[in-house]
Amino acid sequence: MAYQWLEYSIDDQVATIALNRPETLNALTDDLLRELTDAVKAVEKSRDARVLVLTGRGRGFCSGQDLKSFNAEPGERDIAAHLDHYYHPLIRKLANLEKPTIAMVNGVAAGAGMSLALACDLRIAAEGVRFSQAFVRIGLVPDSGSSYFLPRLIGHSRALEMAMSGMMVDDRTALQWGLINRLVPADSLEAETYGLAKALASGPPLALGMIKREMAFGAAHSLDETLEREKDFQVEAAATEDHREAVTAFFAKQPPVFKGR
Ligand code: T3D
């Protein structure tokens, strides 16, 4: 698959999407957003890809919406249509992908670029990264899912502080607040990320997809509703070949080989 503004590859069942506009810290243009949505759909459909790693080329992860598009006079840009057409399908597709997603955060993540990292399941970051809800700095408000994901990750109060101040959160604070799962030296970022990605890629794909849906359901429903939903998922998981394979492998003292059936 040929893309102009990102790199897409699959290796050892791990798909990588690398935003590739390094001179702007991977700011999001319409063309890049279109390619990114297309690439996430490709991961969804691919039988070879079991895990997605999203990252950026150069020194930035993603600096959010390309600010050049804000040069138009107020009223000339239809922001609602832009969000509906470009950002919302992408964020939904990423968050609902039935495969684990890891943001390999190689550098600064700002505005909608931070939203992209938040919409992934896990975030592994290199020392020196910074995060900013930069929207307010240009008189805007969080979008592309930030106001959904951020308070769930770091709590209401810290999310409000980030959103209202546009403050830069440094790497240690991000780890301490639970914004990222792991903070690693920059020269270990790829090894750490792909180590985890490959471990997840060898897991049972159907169960991993269900775990994502189960956790999302649990975050938004009562205990009673969640217990019922867990039961449904467990019935589904228990009926898979992968479950039988894992139990057989356990007694054979062999590692299971999961086929996604
Ligand atoms: O349209 C809609 O649908 C609404 C959606 C809105 C979503 C949003 O994301 S709004 C928020 C947009 N993003 C920002 O406001 C962040 C802007 N960038 C920055 O604040 C800073 O660049 C960073 C804090 C991210 C990094 O700072 P620093 O000092 O490390 O780098 P820098 O020197 O500012 O940037 C390096 C280059 O990237 C620079 O270009 P130059 O001078 O070397 O030619 C800079 O202009 C460019 N760049 C950085 N961010 C953007 C950008 N170019 C276009 N758009 C950007 N967002």
Short mmCIF file of C-alpha atoms and ligand atoms in Angstrom, two decimals:
data_model
loop_
_atom_site.label_atom_id
_atom_site.label_comp_id
_atom_site.label_asym_id
_atom_site.label_seq_id
_atom_site.Cartn_x
_atom_site.Cartn_y
_atom_site.Cartn_z
CA MET A 1 0.00 0.00 0.00
CA ALA A 2 1.50 3.33 -1.02
CA TYR A 3 0.96 6.40 1.13
CA GLN A 4 2.47 9.85 0.77
CA TRP A 5 2.23 11.16 4.34
CA LEU A 6 2.69 8.05 6.45
CA GLU A 7 4.54 4.77 6.40
CA TYR A 8 2.59 1.54 6.71
CA SER A 9 4.08 -1.87 7.26
CA ILE A 10 3.33 -5.26 8.81
CA ASP A 11 6.05 -7.35 10.39
CA ASP A 12 5.65 -10.41 12.59
CA GLN A 13 1.88 -9.78 12.84
CA VAL A 14 2.46 -6.22 14.08
CA ALA A 15 1.27 -3.37 11.86
CA THR A 16 3.04 -0.03 12.14
CA ILE A 17 1.63 3.31 11.04
CA ALA A 18 4.23 6.08 11.22
CA LEU A 19 3.05 9.65 10.57
CA ASN A 20 5.59 11.18 8.25
CA ARG A 21 5.56 14.97 8.11
CA PRO A 22 8.53 15.46 10.45
CA GLU A 23 9.13 19.12 9.48
CA THR A 24 5.80 20.01 11.15
CA LEU A 25 6.09 17.46 13.98
CA ASN A 26 3.55 15.42 12.00
CA ALA A 27 0.78 18.01 11.93
CA LEU A 28 -2.48 16.64 10.59
CA THR A 29 -3.58 17.81 7.14
CA ASP A 30 -6.69 16.53 5.39
CA ASP A 31 -4.52 14.32 3.19
CA LEU A 32 -2.73 12.82 6.18
CA LEU A 33 -6.02 12.30 8.03
CA ARG A 34 -7.47 10.57 4.97
CA GLU A 35 -4.44 8.29 4.68
CA LEU A 36 -4.42 7.57 8.41
CA THR A 37 -8.06 6.53 8.43
CA ASP A 38 -7.45 4.35 5.39
CA ALA A 39 -4.43 2.72 7.04
CA VAL A 40 -6.34 1.97 10.26
CA LYS A 41 -9.08 0.37 8.11
CA ALA A 42 -6.37 -1.70 6.40
CA VAL A 43 -5.17 -2.94 9.80
CA GLU A 44 -8.75 -3.80 10.72
CA LYS A 45 -9.16 -5.92 7.59
CA SER A 46 -5.71 -7.50 7.55
CA ARG A 47 -5.47 -11.14 8.62
CA ASP A 48 -1.71 -10.64 9.01
CA ALA A 49 -1.94 -7.77 11.51
CA ARG A 50 -2.87 -8.63 15.08
CA VAL A 51 -1.57 -5.48 16.80
CA LEU A 52 -1.20 -1.86 15.69
CA VAL A 53 1.67 0.43 16.65
CA LEU A 54 1.07 4.12 15.90
CA THR A 55 4.06 6.46 15.94
CA GLY A 56 5.60 9.52 14.32
CA ARG A 57 8.76 10.05 12.30
CA GLY A 58 11.25 12.69 13.39
CA ARG A 59 11.27 14.35 16.80
CA GLY A 60 7.50 14.64 17.22
CA PHE A 61 4.65 12.17 17.67
CA CYS A 62 1.98 14.54 16.34
CA SER A 63 1.41 18.29 16.78
CA GLY A 64 -2.33 18.12 16.05
CA GLN A 65 -4.27 19.86 13.33
CA ASP A 66 -2.02 21.61 10.83
CA LEU A 67 -2.35 25.24 11.84
CA LYS A 68 -1.93 26.44 8.27
CA SER A 69 -5.57 25.48 7.74
CA PHE A 70 -6.54 28.04 10.39
CA ASN A 71 -5.36 30.88 8.17
CA ALA A 72 -8.83 31.14 6.64
CA GLU A 73 -11.12 33.86 8.01
CA PRO A 74 -13.40 32.76 10.85
CA GLY A 75 -16.58 31.45 9.29
CA GLU A 76 -14.82 30.28 6.13
CA ARG A 77 -13.94 26.93 7.67
CA ASP A 78 -16.68 24.47 8.46
CA ILE A 79 -15.14 22.94 11.58
CA ALA A 80 -18.20 20.80 12.35
CA ALA A 81 -18.03 19.20 8.91
CA HIS A 82 -14.27 18.81 9.26
CA LEU A 83 -14.57 17.01 12.58
CA ASP A 84 -17.45 14.86 11.30
CA HIS A 85 -15.67 13.97 8.09
CA TYR A 86 -12.05 13.55 9.17
CA TYR A 87 -11.52 13.22 12.90
CA HIS A 88 -14.57 11.39 14.20
CA PRO A 89 -14.44 8.38 11.85
CA LEU A 90 -10.70 8.07 12.56
CA ILE A 91 -11.01 8.24 16.33
CA ARG A 92 -13.96 5.80 16.34
CA LYS A 93 -12.10 3.39 14.06
CA LEU A 94 -8.97 3.53 16.21
CA ALA A 95 -10.75 3.19 19.54
CA ASN A 96 -13.04 0.40 18.34
CA LEU A 97 -10.43 -1.61 16.47
CA GLU A 98 -10.75 -5.21 17.67
CA LYS A 99 -6.98 -5.47 17.95
CA PRO A 100 -4.64 -4.02 20.59
CA THR A 101 -3.26 -0.60 19.67
CA ILE A 102 -0.08 0.94 21.08
CA ALA A 103 0.94 4.57 20.69
CA MET A 104 4.74 4.55 20.51
CA VAL A 105 5.15 8.14 21.62
CA ASN A 106 8.52 9.27 20.29
CA GLY A 107 8.13 12.99 20.95
CA VAL A 108 5.73 15.82 21.63
CA ALA A 109 1.99 15.08 21.32
CA ALA A 110 -0.23 18.16 21.18
CA GLY A 111 -3.88 18.94 20.48
CA ALA A 112 -5.49 16.32 18.29
CA GLY A 113 -2.09 14.63 18.17
CA MET A 114 -2.47 13.95 21.86
CA SER A 115 -6.03 12.73 21.19
CA LEU A 116 -4.60 10.17 18.77
CA ALA A 117 -2.30 8.83 21.48
CA LEU A 118 -5.19 8.75 23.94
CA ALA A 119 -7.41 6.81 21.53
CA CYS A 120 -4.87 3.97 21.52
CA ASP A 121 -5.14 1.26 24.15
CA LEU A 122 -1.61 1.67 25.51
CA ARG A 123 1.05 4.36 25.38
CA ILE A 124 4.79 3.68 25.57
CA ALA A 125 6.82 6.86 25.60
CA ALA A 126 10.44 7.83 25.18
CA GLU A 127 12.15 9.93 27.82
CA GLY A 128 11.79 13.61 26.93
CA VAL A 129 8.26 13.38 25.53
CA ARG A 130 5.78 16.16 26.27
CA PHE A 131 2.01 16.22 26.15
CA SER A 132 -0.22 19.26 25.74
CA GLN A 133 -3.92 19.83 25.34
CA ALA A 134 -2.82 22.69 23.12
CA PHE A 135 -6.34 23.55 21.94
CA VAL A 136 -6.88 26.30 24.53
CA ARG A 137 -3.65 28.02 23.54
CA ILE A 138 -5.31 28.91 20.25
CA GLY A 139 -8.68 29.62 21.84
CA LEU A 140 -10.19 26.22 21.07
CA VAL A 141 -11.48 23.38 23.20
CA PRO A 142 -10.44 19.70 23.34
CA ASP A 143 -11.74 17.59 20.47
CA SER A 144 -11.16 14.28 18.72
CA GLY A 145 -11.95 12.38 21.89
CA SER A 146 -9.61 14.11 24.35
CA SER A 147 -12.41 15.10 26.71
CA TYR A 148 -13.61 11.48 26.69
CA PHE A 149 -10.31 9.66 27.10
CA LEU A 150 -8.30 12.07 29.23
CA PRO A 151 -10.45 12.24 32.42
CA ARG A 152 -10.87 8.47 32.26
CA LEU A 153 -7.10 8.05 32.19
CA ILE A 154 -5.83 10.67 34.62
CA GLY A 155 -8.95 11.82 36.48
CA HIS A 156 -11.29 14.78 36.11
CA SER A 157 -9.21 17.33 37.98
CA ARG A 158 -5.91 16.72 36.19
CA ALA A 159 -7.68 16.55 32.83
CA LEU A 160 -9.31 19.91 33.52
CA GLU A 161 -5.98 21.41 34.50
CA MET A 162 -4.40 20.21 31.27
CA ALA A 163 -7.33 21.33 29.11
CA MET A 164 -7.77 24.75 30.73
CA SER A 165 -4.09 25.66 30.94
CA GLY A 166 -2.68 23.97 27.81
CA MET A 167 0.27 23.16 30.08
CA MET A 168 3.09 20.94 28.88
CA VAL A 169 3.13 17.73 30.87
CA ASP A 170 6.59 16.26 30.99
CA ASP A 171 7.55 12.60 30.74
CA ARG A 172 7.81 11.85 34.49
CA THR A 173 4.54 13.57 35.27
CA ALA A 174 2.86 11.70 32.42
CA LEU A 175 4.01 8.42 33.94
CA GLN A 176 3.03 9.43 37.45
CA TRP A 177 -0.44 10.51 36.28
CA GLY A 178 -1.05 7.31 34.32
CA LEU A 179 -1.12 9.11 30.98
CA ILE A 180 1.43 6.62 29.70
CA ASN A 181 1.94 2.96 30.55
CA ARG A 182 5.72 2.96 30.32
CA LEU A 183 8.50 5.52 30.05
CA VAL A 184 11.69 4.20 28.51
CA PRO A 185 15.02 5.60 27.29
CA ALA A 186 14.68 6.88 23.72
CA ASP A 187 17.09 4.28 22.39
CA SER A 188 14.95 1.48 23.91
CA LEU A 189 11.61 2.78 22.67
CA GLU A 190 11.32 0.49 19.66
CA ALA A 191 12.59 -2.61 21.48
CA GLU A 192 10.18 -2.07 24.40
CA THR A 193 7.23 -1.29 22.16
CA TYR A 194 7.72 -4.13 19.72
CA GLY A 195 8.51 -6.54 22.57
CA LEU A 196 5.07 -5.81 24.00
CA ALA A 197 3.41 -5.71 20.57
CA LYS A 198 4.77 -9.14 19.66
CA ALA A 199 3.72 -10.57 23.01
CA LEU A 200 0.19 -9.28 22.40
CA ALA A 201 0.28 -10.54 18.81
CA SER A 202 0.86 -14.06 20.12
CA GLY A 203 -2.23 -13.80 22.37
CA PRO A 204 -5.74 -15.01 21.52
CA PRO A 205 -7.05 -12.41 19.02
CA LEU A 206 -10.76 -12.94 19.67
CA ALA A 207 -10.33 -12.66 23.44
CA LEU A 208 -8.18 -9.53 23.05
CA GLY A 209 -10.90 -7.89 20.97
CA MET A 210 -13.51 -8.84 23.55
CA ILE A 211 -11.35 -7.52 26.40
CA LYS A 212 -11.31 -4.10 24.72
CA ARG A 213 -15.08 -4.06 24.38
CA GLU A 214 -15.55 -5.42 27.90
CA MET A 215 -13.38 -2.74 29.53
CA ALA A 216 -15.08 0.03 27.53
CA PHE A 217 -18.47 -1.31 28.56
CA GLY A 218 -17.43 -1.57 32.21
CA ALA A 219 -16.26 2.05 32.25
CA ALA A 220 -19.72 3.27 31.28
CA HIS A 221 -22.12 0.87 33.00
CA SER A 222 -23.17 -0.31 36.45
CA LEU A 223 -21.68 -3.33 38.18
CA ASP A 224 -24.83 -5.38 37.51
CA GLU A 225 -24.85 -4.50 33.81
CA THR A 226 -21.13 -5.24 33.59
CA LEU A 227 -21.44 -8.63 35.27
CA GLU A 228 -24.07 -9.60 32.70
CA ARG A 229 -21.91 -8.36 29.82
CA GLU A 230 -18.87 -10.20 31.15
CA LYS A 231 -20.93 -13.37 31.25
CA ASP A 232 -21.88 -12.97 27.57
CA PHE A 233 -18.27 -12.35 26.59
CA GLN A 234 -17.06 -15.29 28.66
CA VAL A 235 -19.56 -17.63 27.00
CA GLU A 236 -18.30 -16.40 23.62
CA ALA A 237 -14.63 -16.75 24.63
CA ALA A 238 -15.15 -20.21 26.09
CA ALA A 239 -16.62 -21.40 22.77
CA THR A 240 -13.47 -20.52 20.79
CA GLU A 241 -10.93 -23.01 19.48
CA ASP A 242 -8.26 -20.79 21.01
CA HIS A 243 -9.62 -21.43 24.49
CA ARG A 244 -9.53 -25.19 23.95
CA GLU A 245 -6.04 -24.91 22.47
CA ALA A 246 -4.78 -22.99 25.53
CA VAL A 247 -6.18 -25.50 28.02
CA THR A 248 -4.73 -28.42 26.05
CA ALA A 249 -1.39 -26.61 25.79
CA PHE A 250 -1.43 -25.93 29.53
CA PHE A 251 -1.64 -29.65 30.37
CA ALA A 252 0.88 -30.52 27.64
CA LYS A 253 3.18 -27.90 29.20
CA GLN A 254 3.53 -26.30 25.75
CA PRO A 255 2.99 -22.68 24.71
CA PRO A 256 -0.43 -22.29 23.02
CA VAL A 257 -0.66 -21.32 19.36
CA PHE A 258 -3.66 -19.05 18.87
CA LYS A 259 -5.37 -18.94 15.50
CA GLY A 260 -8.12 -16.44 16.12
CA ARG A 261 -10.90 -19.01 15.92
O1 T3D B 1 -10.00 21.87 12.11
C1 T3D B 1 -10.57 21.22 12.96
O2 T3D B 1 -11.25 20.23 12.68
C2 T3D B 1 -10.35 21.57 14.41
C3 T3D B 1 -9.40 20.59 15.01
C4 T3D B 1 -8.45 21.02 15.90
C5 T3D B 1 -7.55 20.03 16.47
C6 T3D B 1 -6.23 20.55 17.00
O3 T3D B 1 -5.33 19.76 17.04
S1 T3D B 1 -6.07 22.17 17.51
C7 T3D B 1 -4.40 22.22 18.12
C8 T3D B 1 -3.39 22.33 17.01
N1 T3D B 1 -2.02 22.17 17.49
C9 T3D B 1 -1.37 23.14 18.15
O4 T3D B 1 -1.88 24.18 18.42
C10 T3D B 1 0.07 22.87 18.49
C11 T3D B 1 0.98 23.80 17.70
N2 T3D B 1 2.37 23.48 17.93
C12 T3D B 1 3.01 23.82 19.05
O5 T3D B 1 2.47 24.37 19.98
C13 T3D B 1 4.46 23.48 19.11
O6 T3D B 1 4.94 23.30 17.82
C14 T3D B 1 4.75 22.19 19.93
C15 T3D B 1 4.47 22.48 21.41
C16 T3D B 1 3.91 21.02 19.46
C17 T3D B 1 6.23 21.80 19.79
O7 T3D B 1 7.04 22.94 20.08
P1 T3D B 1 8.57 22.95 19.64
O8 T3D B 1 9.16 24.21 20.18
O9 T3D B 1 9.21 21.67 20.04
O10 T3D B 1 8.58 22.95 18.04
P2 T3D B 1 8.23 24.19 17.07
O11 T3D B 1 9.47 24.93 16.76
O12 T3D B 1 7.09 24.97 17.58
O13 T3D B 1 7.70 23.39 15.76
C18 T3D B 1 8.61 22.82 14.84
C19 T3D B 1 8.07 23.12 13.45
O14 T3D B 1 6.79 22.44 13.32
C20 T3D B 1 7.81 24.60 13.22
O15 T3D B 1 8.03 24.87 11.85
P3 T3D B 1 9.35 25.74 11.39
O16 T3D B 1 9.34 27.02 12.14
O17 T3D B 1 10.52 24.85 11.78
O18 T3D B 1 9.17 25.87 9.91
C21 T3D B 1 6.33 24.72 13.48
O19 T3D B 1 5.71 25.81 12.83
C22 T3D B 1 5.80 23.41 12.94
N3 T3D B 1 4.54 23.01 13.60
C23 T3D B 1 4.36 22.59 14.86
N4 T3D B 1 3.10 22.33 15.10
C24 T3D B 1 2.44 22.61 13.95
C25 T3D B 1 3.34 23.06 12.99
N5 T3D B 1 2.97 23.39 11.75
C26 T3D B 1 1.65 23.33 11.46
N6 T3D B 1 0.71 22.91 12.35
C27 T3D B 1 1.06 22.54 13.59
N7 T3D B 1 0.11 22.08 14.46
#
